[in-house]
PDB file of N, CA and C in Angstrom:
ATOM      1  N   MET A  30       0.857  -1.172   0.000  1.00 75.00           N
ATOM      2  CA  MET A  30       0.000   0.000   0.000  1.00 75.00           C
ATOM      3  C   MET A  30       0.903   1.234   0.000  1.00 75.00           C
ATOM      4  N   ASN A  31       0.636   2.147  -0.914  1.00 84.00           N
ATOM      5  CA  ASN A  31       1.447   3.365  -0.970  1.00 84.00           C
ATOM      6  C   ASN A  31       0.706   4.533  -0.308  1.00 84.00           C
ATOM      7  N   ILE A  32       1.356   5.674  -0.268  1.00 83.00           N
ATOM      8  CA  ILE A  32       0.813   6.845   0.431  1.00 83.00           C
ATOM      9  C   ILE A  32      -0.495   7.314  -0.205  1.00 83.00           C
ATOM     10  N   ASP A  33      -0.613   7.203  -1.526  1.00 86.00           N
ATOM     11  CA  ASP A  33      -1.860   7.608  -2.189  1.00 86.00           C
ATOM     12  C   ASP A  33      -3.022   6.715  -1.763  1.00 86.00           C
ATOM     13  N   ASP A  34      -2.740   5.427  -1.599  1.00 91.00           N
ATOM     14  CA  ASP A  34      -3.778   4.503  -1.127  1.00 91.00           C
ATOM     15  C   ASP A  34      -4.225   4.863   0.291  1.00 91.00           C
ATOM     16  N   LEU A  35      -3.267   5.214   1.136  1.00 90.00           N
ATOM     17  CA  LEU A  35      -3.599   5.596   2.513  1.00 90.00           C
ATOM     18  C   LEU A  35      -4.410   6.881   2.546  1.00 90.00           C
ATOM     19  N   ASP A  36      -4.038   7.829   1.707  1.00 92.00           N
ATOM     20  CA  ASP A  36      -4.799   9.085   1.628  1.00 92.00           C
ATOM     21  C   ASP A  36      -6.235   8.806   1.188  1.00 92.00           C
ATOM     22  N   SER A  37      -6.390   7.943   0.204  1.00 94.00           N
ATOM     23  CA  SER A  37      -7.719   7.587  -0.288  1.00 94.00           C
ATOM     24  C   SER A  37      -8.528   6.881   0.798  1.00 94.00           C
ATOM     25  N   LEU A  38      -7.896   5.991   1.534  1.00 95.00           N
ATOM     26  CA  LEU A  38      -8.569   5.276   2.608  1.00 95.00           C
ATOM     27  C   LEU A  38      -9.026   6.235   3.710  1.00 95.00           C
ATOM     28  N   ARG A  39      -8.181   7.193   4.089  1.00 96.00           N
ATOM     29  CA  ARG A  39      -8.555   8.206   5.089  1.00 96.00           C
ATOM     30  C   ARG A  39      -9.747   9.017   4.605  1.00 96.00           C
ATOM     31  N   ASP A  40      -9.725   9.417   3.332  1.00 96.00           N
ATOM     32  CA  ASP A  40     -10.831  10.197   2.767  1.00 96.00           C
ATOM     33  C   ASP A  40     -12.136   9.404   2.796  1.00 96.00           C
ATOM     34  N   LYS A  41     -12.077   8.151   2.367  1.00 97.00           N
ATOM     35  CA  LYS A  41     -13.277   7.316   2.327  1.00 97.00           C
ATOM     36  C   LYS A  41     -13.834   7.070   3.722  1.00 97.00           C
ATOM     37  N   LEU A  42     -12.960   6.788   4.674  1.00 97.00           N
ATOM     38  CA  LEU A  42     -13.403   6.551   6.043  1.00 97.00           C
ATOM     39  C   LEU A  42     -14.041   7.810   6.617  1.00 97.00           C
ATOM     40  N   GLY A  43     -13.412   8.953   6.412  1.00 97.00           N
ATOM     41  CA  GLY A  43     -13.953  10.216   6.908  1.00 97.00           C
ATOM     42  C   GLY A  43     -15.323  10.523   6.321  1.00 97.00           C
ATOM     43  N   LYS A  44     -15.470  10.309   5.028  1.00 98.00           N
ATOM     44  CA  LYS A  44     -16.755  10.558   4.374  1.00 98.00           C
ATOM     45  C   LYS A  44     -17.835   9.618   4.900  1.00 98.00           C
ATOM     46  N   ARG A  45     -17.451   8.359   5.152  1.00 98.00           N
ATOM     47  CA  ARG A  45     -18.428   7.394   5.659  1.00 98.00           C
ATOM     48  C   ARG A  45     -18.850   7.742   7.078  1.00 98.00           C
ATOM     49  N   ILE A  46     -17.920   8.161   7.904  1.00 98.00           N
ATOM     50  CA  ILE A  46     -18.246   8.575   9.272  1.00 98.00           C
ATOM     51  C   ILE A  46     -19.210   9.754   9.232  1.00 98.00           C
ATOM     52  N   LYS A  47     -18.919  10.734   8.399  1.00 98.00           N
ATOM     53  CA  LYS A  47     -19.790  11.901   8.277  1.00 98.00           C
ATOM     54  C   LYS A  47     -21.179  11.495   7.788  1.00 98.00           C
ATOM     55  N   GLU A  48     -21.212  10.615   6.801  1.00 98.00           N
ATOM     56  CA  GLU A  48     -22.490  10.143   6.256  1.00 98.00           C
ATOM     57  C   GLU A  48     -23.325   9.460   7.344  1.00 98.00           C
ATOM     58  N   LEU A  49     -22.717   8.585   8.121  1.00 98.00           N
ATOM     59  CA  LEU A  49     -23.435   7.883   9.184  1.00 98.00           C
ATOM     60  C   LEU A  49     -23.898   8.847  10.276  1.00 98.00           C
ATOM     61  N   ARG A  50     -23.041   9.802  10.612  1.00 98.00           N
ATOM     62  CA  ARG A  50     -23.397  10.810  11.627  1.00 98.00           C
ATOM     63  C   ARG A  50     -24.610  11.615  11.169  1.00 98.00           C
ATOM     64  N   GLU A  51     -24.571  12.062   9.925  1.00 98.00           N
ATOM     65  CA  GLU A  51     -25.669  12.869   9.395  1.00 98.00           C
ATOM     66  C   GLU A  51     -26.955  12.057   9.260  1.00 98.00           C
ATOM     67  N   GLU A  52     -26.846  10.765   8.887  1.00 97.00           N
ATOM     68  CA  GLU A  52     -28.030   9.907   8.805  1.00 97.00           C
ATOM     69  C   GLU A  52     -28.734   9.820  10.160  1.00 97.00           C
ATOM     70  N   ARG A  53     -27.964   9.923  11.223  1.00 97.00           N
ATOM     71  CA  ARG A  53     -28.522   9.845  12.566  1.00 97.00           C
ATOM     72  C   ARG A  53     -28.958  11.209  13.093  1.00 97.00           C
ATOM     73  N   GLY A  54     -28.808  12.235  12.255  1.00 98.00           N
ATOM     74  CA  GLY A  54     -29.248  13.568  12.627  1.00 98.00           C
ATOM     75  C   GLY A  54     -28.392  14.215  13.703  1.00 98.00           C
ATOM     76  N   LEU A  55     -27.108  13.848  13.747  1.00 98.00           N
ATOM     77  CA  LEU A  55     -26.213  14.374  14.776  1.00 98.00           C
ATOM     78  C   LEU A  55     -25.295  15.444  14.207  1.00 98.00           C
ATOM     79  N   GLY A  56     -25.159  16.539  14.930  1.00 98.00           N
ATOM     80  CA  GLY A  56     -24.198  17.572  14.572  1.00 98.00           C
ATOM     81  C   GLY A  56     -22.803  17.158  15.011  1.00 98.00           C
ATOM     82  N   VAL A  57     -21.807  17.873  14.534  1.00 98.00           N
ATOM     83  CA  VAL A  57     -20.419  17.552  14.862  1.00 98.00           C
ATOM     84  C   VAL A  57     -20.182  17.606  16.365  1.00 98.00           C
ATOM     85  N   ARG A  58     -20.569  18.688  16.993  1.00 98.00           N
ATOM     86  CA  ARG A  58     -20.340  18.823  18.439  1.00 98.00           C
ATOM     87  C   ARG A  58     -21.114  17.768  19.230  1.00 98.00           C
ATOM     88  N   GLN A  59     -22.345  17.538  18.841  1.00 98.00           N
ATOM     89  CA  GLN A  59     -23.170  16.558  19.538  1.00 98.00           C
ATOM     90  C   GLN A  59     -22.551  15.157  19.436  1.00 98.00           C
ATOM     91  N   PHE A  60     -22.143  14.774  18.225  1.00 98.00           N
ATOM     92  CA  PHE A  60     -21.561  13.450  18.081  1.00 98.00           C
ATOM     93  C   PHE A  60     -20.195  13.340  18.750  1.00 98.00           C
ATOM     94  N   ALA A  61     -19.417  14.404  18.697  1.00 98.00           N
ATOM     95  CA  ALA A  61     -18.113  14.381  19.366  1.00 98.00           C
ATOM     96  C   ALA A  61     -18.283  14.098  20.858  1.00 98.00           C
ATOM     97  N   LEU A  62     -19.305  14.673  21.471  1.00 98.00           N
ATOM     98  CA  LEU A  62     -19.578  14.399  22.886  1.00 98.00           C
ATOM     99  C   LEU A  62     -19.950  12.932  23.091  1.00 98.00           C
ATOM    100  N   ILE A  63     -20.778  12.400  22.213  1.00 97.00           N
ATOM    101  CA  ILE A  63     -21.191  11.001  22.311  1.00 97.00           C
ATOM    102  C   ILE A  63     -19.980  10.067  22.169  1.00 97.00           C
ATOM    103  N   ALA A  64     -19.120  10.369  21.196  1.00 97.00           N
ATOM    104  CA  ALA A  64     -17.961   9.527  20.912  1.00 97.00           C
ATOM    105  C   ALA A  64     -16.781   9.810  21.845  1.00 97.00           C
ATOM    106  N   GLU A  65     -16.923  10.820  22.679  1.00 97.00           N
ATOM    107  CA  GLU A  65     -15.875  11.203  23.635  1.00 97.00           C
ATOM    108  C   GLU A  65     -14.565  11.577  22.942  1.00 97.00           C
ATOM    109  N   ILE A  66     -14.708  12.377  21.864  1.00 97.00           N
ATOM    110  CA  ILE A  66     -13.541  12.944  21.189  1.00 97.00           C
ATOM    111  C   ILE A  66     -13.786  14.438  21.015  1.00 97.00           C
ATOM    112  N   GLU A  67     -12.739  15.180  20.786  1.00 97.00           N
ATOM    113  CA  GLU A  67     -12.863  16.624  20.593  1.00 97.00           C
ATOM    114  C   GLU A  67     -13.488  16.903  19.221  1.00 97.00           C
ATOM    115  N   HIS A  68     -14.368  17.910  19.167  1.00 97.00           N
ATOM    116  CA  HIS A  68     -15.028  18.177  17.885  1.00 97.00           C
ATOM    117  C   HIS A  68     -14.064  18.615  16.784  1.00 97.00           C
ATOM    118  N   PRO A  69     -12.976  19.375  17.075  1.00 98.00           N
ATOM    119  CA  PRO A  69     -12.043  19.681  15.981  1.00 98.00           C
ATOM    120  C   PRO A  69     -11.388  18.415  15.418  1.00 98.00           C
ATOM    121  N   GLN A  70     -11.155  17.442  16.300  1.00 98.00           N
ATOM    122  CA  GLN A  70     -10.588  16.175  15.829  1.00 98.00           C
ATOM    123  C   GLN A  70     -11.582  15.476  14.903  1.00 98.00           C
ATOM    124  N   LEU A  71     -12.853  15.475  15.271  1.00 98.00           N
ATOM    125  CA  LEU A  71     -13.876  14.856  14.436  1.00 98.00           C
ATOM    126  C   LEU A  71     -13.946  15.532  13.068  1.00 98.00           C
ATOM    127  N   ILE A  72     -13.880  16.827  13.047  1.00 98.00           N
ATOM    128  CA  ILE A  72     -13.888  17.563  11.771  1.00 98.00           C
ATOM    129  C   ILE A  72     -12.717  17.114  10.900  1.00 98.00           C
ATOM    130  N   ASN A  73     -11.532  17.023  11.491  1.00 98.00           N
ATOM    131  CA  ASN A  73     -10.350  16.598  10.737  1.00 98.00           C
ATOM    132  C   ASN A  73     -10.463  15.151  10.271  1.00 98.00           C
ATOM    133  N   ILE A  74     -11.074  14.298  11.080  1.00 98.00           N
ATOM    134  CA  ILE A  74     -11.291  12.905  10.689  1.00 98.00           C
ATOM    135  C   ILE A  74     -12.224  12.850   9.493  1.00 98.00           C
ATOM    136  N   GLU A  75     -13.326  13.566   9.572  1.00 98.00           N
ATOM    137  CA  GLU A  75     -14.308  13.546   8.486  1.00 98.00           C
ATOM    138  C   GLU A  75     -13.741  14.119   7.187  1.00 98.00           C
ATOM    139  N   LYS A  76     -12.773  14.995   7.292  1.00 97.00           N
ATOM    140  CA  LYS A  76     -12.150  15.570   6.099  1.00 97.00           C
ATOM    141  C   LYS A  76     -10.942  14.759   5.630  1.00 97.00           C
ATOM    142  N   GLY A  77     -10.647  13.647   6.318  1.00 96.00           N
ATOM    143  CA  GLY A  77      -9.545  12.785   5.914  1.00 96.00           C
ATOM    144  C   GLY A  77      -8.182  13.364   6.158  1.00 96.00           C
ATOM    145  N   ARG A  78      -8.063  14.225   7.143  1.00 95.00           N
ATOM    146  CA  ARG A  78      -6.800  14.929   7.407  1.00 95.00           C
ATOM    147  C   ARG A  78      -5.886  14.222   8.400  1.00 95.00           C
ATOM    148  N   VAL A  79      -6.384  13.231   9.124  1.00 94.00           N
ATOM    149  CA  VAL A  79      -5.582  12.620  10.182  1.00 94.00           C
ATOM    150  C   VAL A  79      -5.610  11.091  10.090  1.00 94.00           C
ATOM    151  N   ASP A  80      -4.528  10.484  10.565  1.00 92.00           N
ATOM    152  CA  ASP A  80      -4.499   9.037  10.739  1.00 92.00           C
ATOM    153  C   ASP A  80      -5.168   8.740  12.070  1.00 92.00           C
ATOM    154  N   LEU A  81      -5.980   7.704  12.080  1.00 93.00           N
ATOM    155  CA  LEU A  81      -6.737   7.382  13.281  1.00 93.00           C
ATOM    156  C   LEU A  81      -6.088   6.267  14.075  1.00 93.00           C
ATOM    157  N   LYS A  82      -6.145   6.401  15.380  1.00 95.00           N
ATOM    158  CA  LYS A  82      -5.757   5.311  16.264  1.00 95.00           C
ATOM    159  C   LYS A  82      -6.936   4.338  16.330  1.00 95.00           C
ATOM    160  N   LEU A  83      -6.621   3.100  16.597  1.00 95.00           N
ATOM    161  CA  LEU A  83      -7.664   2.094  16.719  1.00 95.00           C
ATOM    162  C   LEU A  83      -8.654   2.473  17.817  1.00 95.00           C
ATOM    163  N   ALA A  84      -8.162   3.048  18.908  1.00 96.00           N
ATOM    164  CA  ALA A  84      -9.041   3.457  20.011  1.00 96.00           C
ATOM    165  C   ALA A  84     -10.047   4.505  19.547  1.00 96.00           C
ATOM    166  N   THR A  85      -9.628   5.411  18.682  1.00 96.00           N
ATOM    167  CA  THR A  85     -10.530   6.448  18.172  1.00 96.00           C
ATOM    168  C   THR A  85     -11.564   5.832  17.239  1.00 96.00           C
ATOM    169  N   ILE A  86     -11.135   4.905  16.395  1.00 96.00           N
ATOM    170  CA  ILE A  86     -12.084   4.215  15.519  1.00 96.00           C
ATOM    171  C   ILE A  86     -13.125   3.490  16.363  1.00 96.00           C
ATOM    172  N   TYR A  87     -12.685   2.854  17.432  1.00 96.00           N
ATOM    173  CA  TYR A  87     -13.614   2.149  18.326  1.00 96.00           C
ATOM    174  C   TYR A  87     -14.630   3.117  18.933  1.00 96.00           C
ATOM    175  N   LYS A  88     -14.176   4.267  19.418  1.00 96.00           N
ATOM    176  CA  LYS A  88     -15.080   5.258  20.012  1.00 96.00           C
ATOM    177  C   LYS A  88     -16.121   5.727  18.998  1.00 96.00           C
ATOM    178  N   ILE A  89     -15.671   5.966  17.776  1.00 97.00           N
ATOM    179  CA  ILE A  89     -16.579   6.428  16.727  1.00 97.00           C
ATOM    180  C   ILE A  89     -17.600   5.337  16.403  1.00 97.00           C
ATOM    181  N   ALA A  90     -17.136   4.109  16.221  1.00 97.00           N
ATOM    182  CA  ALA A  90     -18.036   3.003  15.910  1.00 97.00           C
ATOM    183  C   ALA A  90     -19.043   2.791  17.032  1.00 97.00           C
ATOM    184  N   LYS A  91     -18.585   2.874  18.272  1.00 96.00           N
ATOM    185  CA  LYS A  91     -19.480   2.718  19.413  1.00 96.00           C
ATOM    186  C   LYS A  91     -20.522   3.844  19.427  1.00 96.00           C
ATOM    187  N   GLY A  92     -20.066   5.078  19.179  1.00 97.00           N
ATOM    188  CA  GLY A  92     -20.983   6.220  19.155  1.00 97.00           C
ATOM    189  C   GLY A  92     -22.015   6.134  18.043  1.00 97.00           C
ATOM    190  N   LEU A  93     -21.627   5.533  16.918  1.00 97.00           N
ATOM    191  CA  LEU A  93     -22.544   5.373  15.789  1.00 97.00           C
ATOM    192  C   LEU A  93     -23.341   4.075  15.882  1.00 97.00           C
ATOM    193  N   LYS A  94     -22.973   3.250  16.852  1.00 95.00           N
ATOM    194  CA  LYS A  94     -23.621   1.942  17.057  1.00 95.00           C
ATOM    195  C   LYS A  94     -23.495   1.056  15.815  1.00 95.00           C
ATOM    196  N   VAL A  95     -22.246   0.994  15.308  1.00 95.00           N
ATOM    197  CA  VAL A  95     -21.924   0.102  14.191  1.00 95.00           C
ATOM    198  C   VAL A  95     -20.772  -0.806  14.609  1.00 95.00           C
ATOM    199  N   HIS A  96     -20.650  -1.921  13.919  1.00 88.00           N
ATOM    200  CA  HIS A  96     -19.568  -2.873  14.215  1.00 88.00           C
ATOM    201  C   HIS A  96     -18.344  -2.533  13.403  1.00 88.00           C
TER     202      HIS A  96
END
């Protein structure tokens, strides 16, 4: 996997998180509180700007109630 693949994966994951959050009618700040992460971090995740730790992915999945 090269850097372009990783960038694409970050973008896709961020877009999917945003899509699921919006489907549930949650704002960024509201969901950040549910997922126990800072809202600026959530914004950067949704925009594909950051690499995620497994713990953060777990918090997001738990907050969205997905596996």
